[in-house]
mmCIF file of C-alpha atoms in Angstrom:
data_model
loop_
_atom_site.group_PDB
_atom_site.id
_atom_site.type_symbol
_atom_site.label_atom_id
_atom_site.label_comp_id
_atom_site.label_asym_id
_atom_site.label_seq_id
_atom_site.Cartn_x
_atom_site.Cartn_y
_atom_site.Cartn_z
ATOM 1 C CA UNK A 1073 92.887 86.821 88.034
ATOM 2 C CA UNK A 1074 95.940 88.771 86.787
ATOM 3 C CA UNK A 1075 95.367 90.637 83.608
ATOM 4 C CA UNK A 1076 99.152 89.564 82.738
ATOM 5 C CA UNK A 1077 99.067 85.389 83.770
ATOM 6 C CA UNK A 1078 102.815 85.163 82.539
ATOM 7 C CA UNK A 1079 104.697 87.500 85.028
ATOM 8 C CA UNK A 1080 104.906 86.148 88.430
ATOM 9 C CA UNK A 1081 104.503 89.402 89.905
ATOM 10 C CA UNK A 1082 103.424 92.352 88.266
ATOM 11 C CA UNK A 1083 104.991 95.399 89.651
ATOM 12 C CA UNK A 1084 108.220 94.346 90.306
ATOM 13 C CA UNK A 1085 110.104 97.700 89.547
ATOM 14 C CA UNK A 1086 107.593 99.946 92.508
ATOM 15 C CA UNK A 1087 108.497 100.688 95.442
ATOM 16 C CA UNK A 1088 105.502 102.717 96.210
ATOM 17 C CA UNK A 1089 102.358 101.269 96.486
ATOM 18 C CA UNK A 1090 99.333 103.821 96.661
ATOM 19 C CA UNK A 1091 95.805 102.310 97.421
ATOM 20 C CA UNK A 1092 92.686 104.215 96.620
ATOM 21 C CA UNK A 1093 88.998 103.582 96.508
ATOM 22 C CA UNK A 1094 85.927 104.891 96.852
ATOM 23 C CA UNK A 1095 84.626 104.977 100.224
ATOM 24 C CA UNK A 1096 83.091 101.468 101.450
ATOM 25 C CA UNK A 1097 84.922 99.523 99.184
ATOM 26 C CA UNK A 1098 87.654 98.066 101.523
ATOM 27 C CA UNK A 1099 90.540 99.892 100.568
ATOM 28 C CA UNK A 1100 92.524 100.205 103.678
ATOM 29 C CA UNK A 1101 91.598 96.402 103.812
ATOM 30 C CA UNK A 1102 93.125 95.854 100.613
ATOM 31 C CA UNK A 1103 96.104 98.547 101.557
ATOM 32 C CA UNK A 1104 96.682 96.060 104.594
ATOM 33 C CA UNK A 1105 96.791 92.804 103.016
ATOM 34 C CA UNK A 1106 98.851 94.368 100.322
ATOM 35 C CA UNK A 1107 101.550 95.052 102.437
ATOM 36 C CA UNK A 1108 101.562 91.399 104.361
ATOM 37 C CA UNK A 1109 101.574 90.126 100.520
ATOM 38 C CA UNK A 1110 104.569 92.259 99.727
ATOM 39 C CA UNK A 1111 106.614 90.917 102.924
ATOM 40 C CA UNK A 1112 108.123 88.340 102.290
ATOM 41 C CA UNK A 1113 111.091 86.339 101.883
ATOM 42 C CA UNK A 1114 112.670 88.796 104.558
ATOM 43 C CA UNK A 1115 111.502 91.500 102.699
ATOM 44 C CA UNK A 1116 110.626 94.881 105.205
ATOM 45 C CA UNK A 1117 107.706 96.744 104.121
ATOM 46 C CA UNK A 1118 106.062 100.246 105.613
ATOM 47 C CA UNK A 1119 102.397 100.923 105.478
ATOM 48 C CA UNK A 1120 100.796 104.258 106.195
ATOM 49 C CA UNK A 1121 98.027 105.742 106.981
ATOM 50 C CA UNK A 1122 97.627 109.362 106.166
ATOM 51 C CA UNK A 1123 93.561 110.084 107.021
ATOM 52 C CA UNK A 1124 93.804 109.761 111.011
ATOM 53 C CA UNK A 1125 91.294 107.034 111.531
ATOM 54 C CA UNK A 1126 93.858 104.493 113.223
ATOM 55 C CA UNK A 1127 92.390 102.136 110.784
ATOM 56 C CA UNK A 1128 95.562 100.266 110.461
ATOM 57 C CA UNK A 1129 96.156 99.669 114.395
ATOM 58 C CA UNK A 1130 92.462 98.798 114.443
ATOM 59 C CA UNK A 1131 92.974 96.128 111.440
ATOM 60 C CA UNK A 1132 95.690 94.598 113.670
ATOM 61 C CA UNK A 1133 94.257 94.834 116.859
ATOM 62 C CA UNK A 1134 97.599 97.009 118.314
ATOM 63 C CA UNK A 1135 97.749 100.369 120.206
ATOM 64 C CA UNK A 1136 96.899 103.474 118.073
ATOM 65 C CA UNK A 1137 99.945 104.111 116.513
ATOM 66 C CA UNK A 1138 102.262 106.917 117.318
ATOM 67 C CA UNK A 1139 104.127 108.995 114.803
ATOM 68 C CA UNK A 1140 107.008 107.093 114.145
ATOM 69 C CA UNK A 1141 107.493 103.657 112.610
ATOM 70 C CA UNK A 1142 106.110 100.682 114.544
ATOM 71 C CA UNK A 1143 106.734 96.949 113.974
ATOM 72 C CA UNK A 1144 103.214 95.689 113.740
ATOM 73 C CA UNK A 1145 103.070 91.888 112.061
ATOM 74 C CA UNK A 1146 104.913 89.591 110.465
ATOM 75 C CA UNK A 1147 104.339 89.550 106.506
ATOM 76 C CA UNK A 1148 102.220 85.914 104.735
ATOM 77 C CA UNK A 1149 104.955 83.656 103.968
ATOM 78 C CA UNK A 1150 106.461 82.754 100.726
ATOM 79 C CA UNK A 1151 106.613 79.200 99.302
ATOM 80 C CA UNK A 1152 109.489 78.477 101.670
ATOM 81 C CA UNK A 1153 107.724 79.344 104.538
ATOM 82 C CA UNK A 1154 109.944 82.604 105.150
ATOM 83 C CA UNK A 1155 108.357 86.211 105.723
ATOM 84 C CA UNK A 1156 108.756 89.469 106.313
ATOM 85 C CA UNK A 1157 108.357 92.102 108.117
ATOM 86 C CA UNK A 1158 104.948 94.913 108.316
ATOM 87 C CA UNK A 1159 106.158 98.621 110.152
ATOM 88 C CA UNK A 1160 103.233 100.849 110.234
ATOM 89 C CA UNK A 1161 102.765 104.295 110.123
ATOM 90 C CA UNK A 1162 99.907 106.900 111.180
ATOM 91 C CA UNK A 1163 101.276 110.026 109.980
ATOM 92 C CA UNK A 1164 99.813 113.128 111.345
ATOM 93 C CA UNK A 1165 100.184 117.002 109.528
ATOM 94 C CA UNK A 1166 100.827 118.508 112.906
ATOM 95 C CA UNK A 1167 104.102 116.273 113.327
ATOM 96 C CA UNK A 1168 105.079 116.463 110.296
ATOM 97 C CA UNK A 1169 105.160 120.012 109.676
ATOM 98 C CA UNK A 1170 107.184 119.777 112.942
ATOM 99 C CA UNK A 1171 109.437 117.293 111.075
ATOM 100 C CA UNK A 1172 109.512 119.704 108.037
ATOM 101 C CA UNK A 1173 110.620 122.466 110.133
ATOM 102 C CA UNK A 1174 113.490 120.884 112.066
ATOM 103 C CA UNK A 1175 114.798 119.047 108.577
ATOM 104 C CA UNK A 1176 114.983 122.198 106.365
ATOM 105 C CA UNK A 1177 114.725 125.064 108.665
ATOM 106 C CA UNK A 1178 117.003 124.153 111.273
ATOM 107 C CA UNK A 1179 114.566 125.495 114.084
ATOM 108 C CA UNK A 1180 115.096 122.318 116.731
ATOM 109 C CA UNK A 1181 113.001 122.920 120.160
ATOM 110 C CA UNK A 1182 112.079 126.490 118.480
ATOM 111 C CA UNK A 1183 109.568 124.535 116.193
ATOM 112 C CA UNK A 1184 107.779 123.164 119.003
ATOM 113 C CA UNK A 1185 106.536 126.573 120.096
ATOM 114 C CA UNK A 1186 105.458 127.649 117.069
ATOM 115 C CA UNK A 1187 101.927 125.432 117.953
ATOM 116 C CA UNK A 1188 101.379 128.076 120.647
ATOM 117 C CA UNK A 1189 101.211 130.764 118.326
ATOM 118 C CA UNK A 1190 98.194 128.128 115.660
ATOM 119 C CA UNK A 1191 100.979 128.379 112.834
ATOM 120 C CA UNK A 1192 100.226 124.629 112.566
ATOM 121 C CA UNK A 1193 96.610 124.812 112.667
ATOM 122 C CA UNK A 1194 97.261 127.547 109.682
ATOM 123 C CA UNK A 1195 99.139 125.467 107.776
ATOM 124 C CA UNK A 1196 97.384 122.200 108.012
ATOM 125 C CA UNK A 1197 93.889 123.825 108.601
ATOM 126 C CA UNK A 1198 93.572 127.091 106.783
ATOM 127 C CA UNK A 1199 96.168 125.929 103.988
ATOM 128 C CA UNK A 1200 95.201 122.209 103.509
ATOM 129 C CA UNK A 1201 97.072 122.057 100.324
ATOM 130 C CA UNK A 1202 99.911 122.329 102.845
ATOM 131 C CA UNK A 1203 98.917 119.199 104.937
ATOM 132 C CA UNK A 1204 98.731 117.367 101.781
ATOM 133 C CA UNK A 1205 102.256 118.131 101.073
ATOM 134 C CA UNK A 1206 103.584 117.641 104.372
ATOM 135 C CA UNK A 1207 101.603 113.878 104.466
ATOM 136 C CA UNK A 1208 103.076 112.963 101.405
ATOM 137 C CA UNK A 1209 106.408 114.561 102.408
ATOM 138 C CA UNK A 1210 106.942 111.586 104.888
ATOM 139 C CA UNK A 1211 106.027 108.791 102.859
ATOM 140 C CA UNK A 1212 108.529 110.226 100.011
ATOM 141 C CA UNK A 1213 111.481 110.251 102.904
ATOM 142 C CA UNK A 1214 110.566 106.644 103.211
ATOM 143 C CA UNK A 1215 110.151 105.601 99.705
ATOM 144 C CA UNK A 1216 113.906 107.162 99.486
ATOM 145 C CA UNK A 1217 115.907 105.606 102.062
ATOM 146 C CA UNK A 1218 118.815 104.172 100.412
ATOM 147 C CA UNK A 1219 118.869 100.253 100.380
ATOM 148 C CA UNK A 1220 121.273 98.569 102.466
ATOM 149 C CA UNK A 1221 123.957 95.558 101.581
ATOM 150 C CA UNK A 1222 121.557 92.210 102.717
ATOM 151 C CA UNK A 1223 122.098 91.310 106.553
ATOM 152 C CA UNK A 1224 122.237 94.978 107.779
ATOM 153 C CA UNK A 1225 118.221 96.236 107.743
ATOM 154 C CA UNK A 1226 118.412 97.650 110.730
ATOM 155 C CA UNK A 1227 118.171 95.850 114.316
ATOM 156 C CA UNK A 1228 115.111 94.406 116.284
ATOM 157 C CA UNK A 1229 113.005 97.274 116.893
ATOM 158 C CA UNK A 1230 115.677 100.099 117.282
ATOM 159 C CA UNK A 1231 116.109 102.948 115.769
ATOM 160 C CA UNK A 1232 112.886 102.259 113.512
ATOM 161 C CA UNK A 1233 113.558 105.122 111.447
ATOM 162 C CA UNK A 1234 116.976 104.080 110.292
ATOM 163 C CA UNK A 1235 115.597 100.654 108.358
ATOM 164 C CA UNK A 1236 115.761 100.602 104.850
ATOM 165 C CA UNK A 1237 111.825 99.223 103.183
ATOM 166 C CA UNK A 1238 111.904 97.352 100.463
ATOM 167 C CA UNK A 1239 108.346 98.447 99.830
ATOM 168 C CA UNK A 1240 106.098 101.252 101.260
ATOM 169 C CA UNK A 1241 101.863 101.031 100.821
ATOM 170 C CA UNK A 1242 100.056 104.198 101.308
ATOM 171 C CA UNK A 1243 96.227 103.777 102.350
ATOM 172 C CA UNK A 1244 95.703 107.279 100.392
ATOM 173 C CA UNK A 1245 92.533 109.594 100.796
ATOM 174 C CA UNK A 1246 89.704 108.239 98.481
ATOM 175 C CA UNK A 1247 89.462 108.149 94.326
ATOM 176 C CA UNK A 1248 87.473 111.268 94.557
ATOM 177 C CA UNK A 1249 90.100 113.189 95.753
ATOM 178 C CA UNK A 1250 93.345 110.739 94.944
ATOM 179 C CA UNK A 1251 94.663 113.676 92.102
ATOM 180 C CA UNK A 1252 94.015 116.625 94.334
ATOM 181 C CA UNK A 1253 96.074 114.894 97.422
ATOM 182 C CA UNK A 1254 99.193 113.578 94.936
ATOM 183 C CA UNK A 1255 99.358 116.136 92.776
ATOM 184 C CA UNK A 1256 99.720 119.149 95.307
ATOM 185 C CA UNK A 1257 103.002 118.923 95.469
ATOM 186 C CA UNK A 1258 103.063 119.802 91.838
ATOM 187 C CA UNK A 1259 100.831 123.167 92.612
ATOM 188 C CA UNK A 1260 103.513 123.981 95.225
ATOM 189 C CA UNK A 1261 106.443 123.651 93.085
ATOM 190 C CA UNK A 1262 104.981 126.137 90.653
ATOM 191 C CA UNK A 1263 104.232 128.718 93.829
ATOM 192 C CA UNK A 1264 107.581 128.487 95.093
ATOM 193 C CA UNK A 1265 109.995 128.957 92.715
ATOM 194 C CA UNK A 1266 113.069 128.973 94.901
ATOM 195 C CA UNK A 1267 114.394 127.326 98.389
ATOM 196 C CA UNK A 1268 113.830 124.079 99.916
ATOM 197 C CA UNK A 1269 109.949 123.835 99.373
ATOM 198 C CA UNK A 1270 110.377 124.149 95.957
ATOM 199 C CA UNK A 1271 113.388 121.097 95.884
ATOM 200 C CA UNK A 1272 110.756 119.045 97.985
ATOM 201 C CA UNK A 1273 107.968 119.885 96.184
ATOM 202 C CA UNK A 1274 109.949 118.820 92.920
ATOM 203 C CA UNK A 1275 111.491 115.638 94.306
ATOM 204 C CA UNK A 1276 108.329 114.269 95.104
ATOM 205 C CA UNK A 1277 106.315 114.529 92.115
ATOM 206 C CA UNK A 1278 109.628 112.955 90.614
ATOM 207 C CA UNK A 1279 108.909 110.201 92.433
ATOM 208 C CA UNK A 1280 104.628 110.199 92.174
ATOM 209 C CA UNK A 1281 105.365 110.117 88.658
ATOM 210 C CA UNK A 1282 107.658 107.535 88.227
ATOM 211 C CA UNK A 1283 108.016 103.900 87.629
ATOM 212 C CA UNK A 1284 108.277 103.205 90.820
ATOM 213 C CA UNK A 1285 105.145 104.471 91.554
ATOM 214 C CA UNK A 1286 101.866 102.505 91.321
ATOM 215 C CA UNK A 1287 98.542 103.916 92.196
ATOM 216 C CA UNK A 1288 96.448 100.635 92.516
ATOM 217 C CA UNK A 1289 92.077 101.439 92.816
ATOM 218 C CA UNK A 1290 89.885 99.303 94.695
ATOM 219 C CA UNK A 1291 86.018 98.864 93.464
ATOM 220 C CA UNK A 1292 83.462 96.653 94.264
ATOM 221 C CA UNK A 1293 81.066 95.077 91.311
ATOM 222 C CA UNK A 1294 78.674 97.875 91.972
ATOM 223 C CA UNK A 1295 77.638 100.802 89.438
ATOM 224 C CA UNK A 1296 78.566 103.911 91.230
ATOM 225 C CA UNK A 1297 82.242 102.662 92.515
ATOM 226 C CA UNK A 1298 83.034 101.462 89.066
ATOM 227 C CA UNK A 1299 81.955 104.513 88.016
ATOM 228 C CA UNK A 1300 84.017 106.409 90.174
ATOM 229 C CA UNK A 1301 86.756 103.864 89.151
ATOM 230 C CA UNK A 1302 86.738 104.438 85.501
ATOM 231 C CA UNK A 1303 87.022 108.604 86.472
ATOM 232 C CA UNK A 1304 89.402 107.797 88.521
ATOM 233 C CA UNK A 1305 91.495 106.539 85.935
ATOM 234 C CA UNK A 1306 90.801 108.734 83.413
ATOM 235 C CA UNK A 1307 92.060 111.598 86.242
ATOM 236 C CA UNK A 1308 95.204 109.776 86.609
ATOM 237 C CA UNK A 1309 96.566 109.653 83.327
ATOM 238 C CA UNK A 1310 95.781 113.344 82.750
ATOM 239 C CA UNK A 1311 97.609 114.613 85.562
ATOM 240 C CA UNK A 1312 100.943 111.872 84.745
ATOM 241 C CA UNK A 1313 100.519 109.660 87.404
ATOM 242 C CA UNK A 1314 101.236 105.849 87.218
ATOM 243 C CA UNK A 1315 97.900 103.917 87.272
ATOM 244 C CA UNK A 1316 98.206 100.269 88.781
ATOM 245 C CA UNK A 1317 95.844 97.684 88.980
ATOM 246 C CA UNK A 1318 92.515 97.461 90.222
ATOM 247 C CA UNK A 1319 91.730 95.375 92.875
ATOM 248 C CA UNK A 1320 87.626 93.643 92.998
ATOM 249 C CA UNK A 1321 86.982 93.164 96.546
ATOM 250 C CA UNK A 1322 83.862 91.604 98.564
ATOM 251 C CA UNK A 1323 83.101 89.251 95.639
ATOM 252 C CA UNK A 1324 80.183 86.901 96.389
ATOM 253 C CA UNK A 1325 80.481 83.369 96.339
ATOM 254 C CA UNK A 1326 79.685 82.057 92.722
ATOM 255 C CA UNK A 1327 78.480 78.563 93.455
ATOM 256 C CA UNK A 1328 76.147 78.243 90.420
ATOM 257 C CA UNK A 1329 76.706 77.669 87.052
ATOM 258 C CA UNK A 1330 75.879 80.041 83.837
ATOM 259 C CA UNK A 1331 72.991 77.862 83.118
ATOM 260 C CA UNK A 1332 71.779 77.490 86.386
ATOM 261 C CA UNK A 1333 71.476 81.315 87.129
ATOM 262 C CA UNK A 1334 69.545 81.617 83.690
ATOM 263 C CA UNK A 1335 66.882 78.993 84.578
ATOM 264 C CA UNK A 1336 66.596 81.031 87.863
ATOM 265 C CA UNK A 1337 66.553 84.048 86.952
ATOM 266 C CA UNK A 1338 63.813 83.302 83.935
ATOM 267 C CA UNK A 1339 61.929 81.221 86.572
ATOM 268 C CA UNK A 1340 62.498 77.753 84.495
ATOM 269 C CA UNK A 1341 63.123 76.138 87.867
ATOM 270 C CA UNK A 1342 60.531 73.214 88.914
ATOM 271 C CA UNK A 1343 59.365 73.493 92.470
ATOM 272 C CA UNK A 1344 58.442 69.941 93.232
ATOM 273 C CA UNK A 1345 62.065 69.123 92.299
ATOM 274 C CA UNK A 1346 63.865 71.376 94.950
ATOM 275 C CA UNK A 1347 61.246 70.188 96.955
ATOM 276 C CA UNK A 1348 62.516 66.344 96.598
ATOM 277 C CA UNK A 1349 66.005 67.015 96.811
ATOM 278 C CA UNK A 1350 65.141 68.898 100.152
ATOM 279 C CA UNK A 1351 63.580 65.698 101.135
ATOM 280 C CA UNK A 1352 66.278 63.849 100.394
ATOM 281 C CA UNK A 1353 68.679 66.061 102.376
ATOM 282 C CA UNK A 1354 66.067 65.196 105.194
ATOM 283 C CA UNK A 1355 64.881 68.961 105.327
ATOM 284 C CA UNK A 1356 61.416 69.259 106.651
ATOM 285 C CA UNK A 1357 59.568 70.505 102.897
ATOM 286 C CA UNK A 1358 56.335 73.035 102.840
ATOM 287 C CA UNK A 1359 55.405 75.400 99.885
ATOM 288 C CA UNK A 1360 56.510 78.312 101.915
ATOM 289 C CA UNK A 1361 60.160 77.094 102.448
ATOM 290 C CA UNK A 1362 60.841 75.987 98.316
ATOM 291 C CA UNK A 1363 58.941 79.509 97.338
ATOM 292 C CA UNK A 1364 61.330 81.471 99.415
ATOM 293 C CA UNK A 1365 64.187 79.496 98.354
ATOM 294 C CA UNK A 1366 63.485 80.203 95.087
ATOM 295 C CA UNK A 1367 62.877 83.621 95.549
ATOM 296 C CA UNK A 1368 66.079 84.029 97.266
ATOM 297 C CA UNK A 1369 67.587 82.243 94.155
ATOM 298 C CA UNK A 1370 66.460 84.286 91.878
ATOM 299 C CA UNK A 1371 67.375 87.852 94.119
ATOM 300 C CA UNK A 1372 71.075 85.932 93.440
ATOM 301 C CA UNK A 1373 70.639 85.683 90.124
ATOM 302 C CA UNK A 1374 69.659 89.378 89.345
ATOM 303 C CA UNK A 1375 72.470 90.412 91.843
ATOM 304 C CA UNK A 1376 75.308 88.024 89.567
ATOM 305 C CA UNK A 1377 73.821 89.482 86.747
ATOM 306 C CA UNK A 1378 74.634 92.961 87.380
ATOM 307 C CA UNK A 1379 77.762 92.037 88.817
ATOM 308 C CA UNK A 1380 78.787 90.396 85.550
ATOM 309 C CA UNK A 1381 77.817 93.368 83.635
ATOM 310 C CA UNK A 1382 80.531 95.505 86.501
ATOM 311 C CA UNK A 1383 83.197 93.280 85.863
ATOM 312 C CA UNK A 1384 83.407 93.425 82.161
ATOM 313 C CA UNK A 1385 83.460 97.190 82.879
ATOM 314 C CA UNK A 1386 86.524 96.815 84.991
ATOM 315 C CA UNK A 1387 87.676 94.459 82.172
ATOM 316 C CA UNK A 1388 87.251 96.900 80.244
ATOM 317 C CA UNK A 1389 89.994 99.312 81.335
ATOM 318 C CA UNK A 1390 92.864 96.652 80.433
ATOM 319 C CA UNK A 1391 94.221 96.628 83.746
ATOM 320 C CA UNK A 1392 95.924 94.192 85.432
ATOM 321 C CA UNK A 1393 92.871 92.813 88.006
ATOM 322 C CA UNK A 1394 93.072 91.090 90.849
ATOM 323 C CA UNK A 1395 89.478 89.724 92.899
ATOM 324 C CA UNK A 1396 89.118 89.411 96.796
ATOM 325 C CA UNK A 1397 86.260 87.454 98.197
ATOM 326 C CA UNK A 1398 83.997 88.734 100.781
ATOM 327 C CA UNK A 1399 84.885 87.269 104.275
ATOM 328 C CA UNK A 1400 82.374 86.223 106.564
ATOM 329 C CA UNK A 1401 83.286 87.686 110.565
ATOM 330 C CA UNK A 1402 85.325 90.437 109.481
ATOM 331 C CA UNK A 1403 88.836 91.108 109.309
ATOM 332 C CA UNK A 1404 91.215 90.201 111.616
ATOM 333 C CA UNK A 1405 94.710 89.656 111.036
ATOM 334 C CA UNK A 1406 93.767 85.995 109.916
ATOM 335 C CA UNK A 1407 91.649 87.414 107.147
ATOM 336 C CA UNK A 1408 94.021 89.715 106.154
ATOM 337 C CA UNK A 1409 96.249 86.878 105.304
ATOM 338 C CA UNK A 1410 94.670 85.016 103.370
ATOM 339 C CA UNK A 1411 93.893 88.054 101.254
ATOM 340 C CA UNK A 1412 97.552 89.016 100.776
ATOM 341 C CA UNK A 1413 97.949 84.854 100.044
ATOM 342 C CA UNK A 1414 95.602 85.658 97.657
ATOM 343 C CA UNK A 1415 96.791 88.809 95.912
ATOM 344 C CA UNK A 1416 100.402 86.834 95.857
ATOM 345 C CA UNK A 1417 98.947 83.885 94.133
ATOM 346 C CA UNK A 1418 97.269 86.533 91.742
ATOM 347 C CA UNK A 1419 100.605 88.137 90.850
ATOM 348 C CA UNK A 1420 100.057 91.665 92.252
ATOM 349 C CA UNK A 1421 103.044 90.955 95.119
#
């Protein structure tokens, strides 16, 4: 549940959302449903990918995405039934530093040729703190659009680039290396002193470290990514950067009690009674079905244990929190809604 029950959304000032995790944990998932939560109500919302997987057009089931913005989905409707729209994303070093060029150095077709010659593979290869830059270069020109008056966002597909986002999600690199990737910018500005790398390089730590930036972490109730959580956090506030909320995911189904689990778990639980409410239920009953039952009850009741223990860790950081359940068949774009659904009802969109 929400950390803060008595806002209705919890980040309504950000414009940029920035999802990190450590690997396995579901954060592009989350990073996915996020931005179907956040479109709503009309509301156009860009999410990017920036670690060349094609996760996203995987997620929902589209052709790998090129490098520009792509209408993907509509958003999960709000209580009026009205939703958004989802663009997508997959931006690639190599075209942006192509971008980069033609924006600030005026090179046009010129820029094109300089691949011939590896000064991209340099610069995105050799200098990766370049790529970095570059990568969050894009989603900064996104973030900074200037809004439109309502009624003029753009038209049906045309001229993508043009549409004003009322929201932008970032499925960042993982926690490990969340600092390293959104604070480069602030290693650049200190390299270049003069020029327009220097103005970028300033403009979009202005914006990394603002209010209307959130950098939200997802975890699962295990030790080592709520570990890595907790660091992650830590990391964050001592470089300046906005921390967000932290988003559970894969949660297990808790269908039994506090006392149950106990009795369980201490192995207070009497075998000829599971074995007549078996019968009952018309299950065919033998010693080697209730023993493995029980066996598998009590594995359960171990595993909720330690998850308890991970949560009031996560508790702990006095975060706003927000759980996911783990979905049986995988994710489709159906799943994905009812997460965002969920992380609406929870207050984090």
């Amino acid at each position: 549940m929400s950390a803060h029950p008595d806002r209705s959304v919890d980040w309504p000032q950000v414009r940029l959302h920035v999802v990190t995790g450590k690997g396995g944990t579901g954060k592009s998932t989350v990073a996915a449903a996020l931005a179907l939560a956040l479109a709503t109500s009309g509301r156009n919302v860009l999410l990017c990918e920036v670690e060349g997987r094609q996760g996203i057009a995987r997620m929902f089931d589209v052709d790998p995405l090129p490098y520009e913005e792509t209408r993907i989905s509509k958003g999960a409707p709000d209580a009026t039934g009205r939703a958004g729209q989802v663009d997508a994303l997959h931006i690639d070093p190599e075209s942006a530093l192509l971008e980069y060029l033609s924006m600030y150095y005026k090179l046009g077709r010129a820029g094109k040729a300089l691949d011939k010659f590896g000064v991209i593979d340099f610069a995105t290869t050799i200098a990766p703190g370049v790529r970095d830059v570059l990568l969050t270069g894009k989603v900064y020109e996104a973030v900074q659009r200037p809004r439109r008056p309502e009624g003029k966002r753009g038209d049906k597909g045309r001229d993508r680039a043009a549409i004003t986002y009322d929201a932008v999600v970032l499925d960042a690199p993982p926690t490990g290396r969340i600092c390293q990737f959104l604070g480069v910018n602030s290693e650049l500005a200190g390299l270049a002193k003069v020029g327009p790398v220097k103005s970028q390089a300033d403009k979009v730590m202005e914006l990394l470290r603002s209010p209307r930036t959130a950098v939200h972490l997802v975890t699962i109730l295990e030790e080592m990514p709520v570990q890595e959580t907790s660091d992650g956090i830590a990391q964050l506030r001592e470089a300046g950067l906005p921390v967000g909320g932290i988003v559970v995911n894969l949660v297990r189904p808790q269908a039994l009690g506090p006392g149950a689990l106990t009795r369980v778990r201490d192995g207070n639980v009497d075998p000829t009674g599971v074995a007549s409410d078996l019968t009952r239920a018309m299950v065919d009953v033998d010693a080697g079905l209730v023993g493995s039952l029980l066996d598998e009850a009590r594995d359960h009741a171990v595993r909720r244990q330690l998850e308890d223990e991970q949560r009031a860790l996560v508790a702990a950081e006095d975060l706003p929190t927000y759980e996911l359940p783990r979905i049986a068949g995988g994710i489709d774009r159906g799943a994905l809604l009812e997460m965002a659904q969920l992380l609406r009802e929870q207050g984090m969109a």
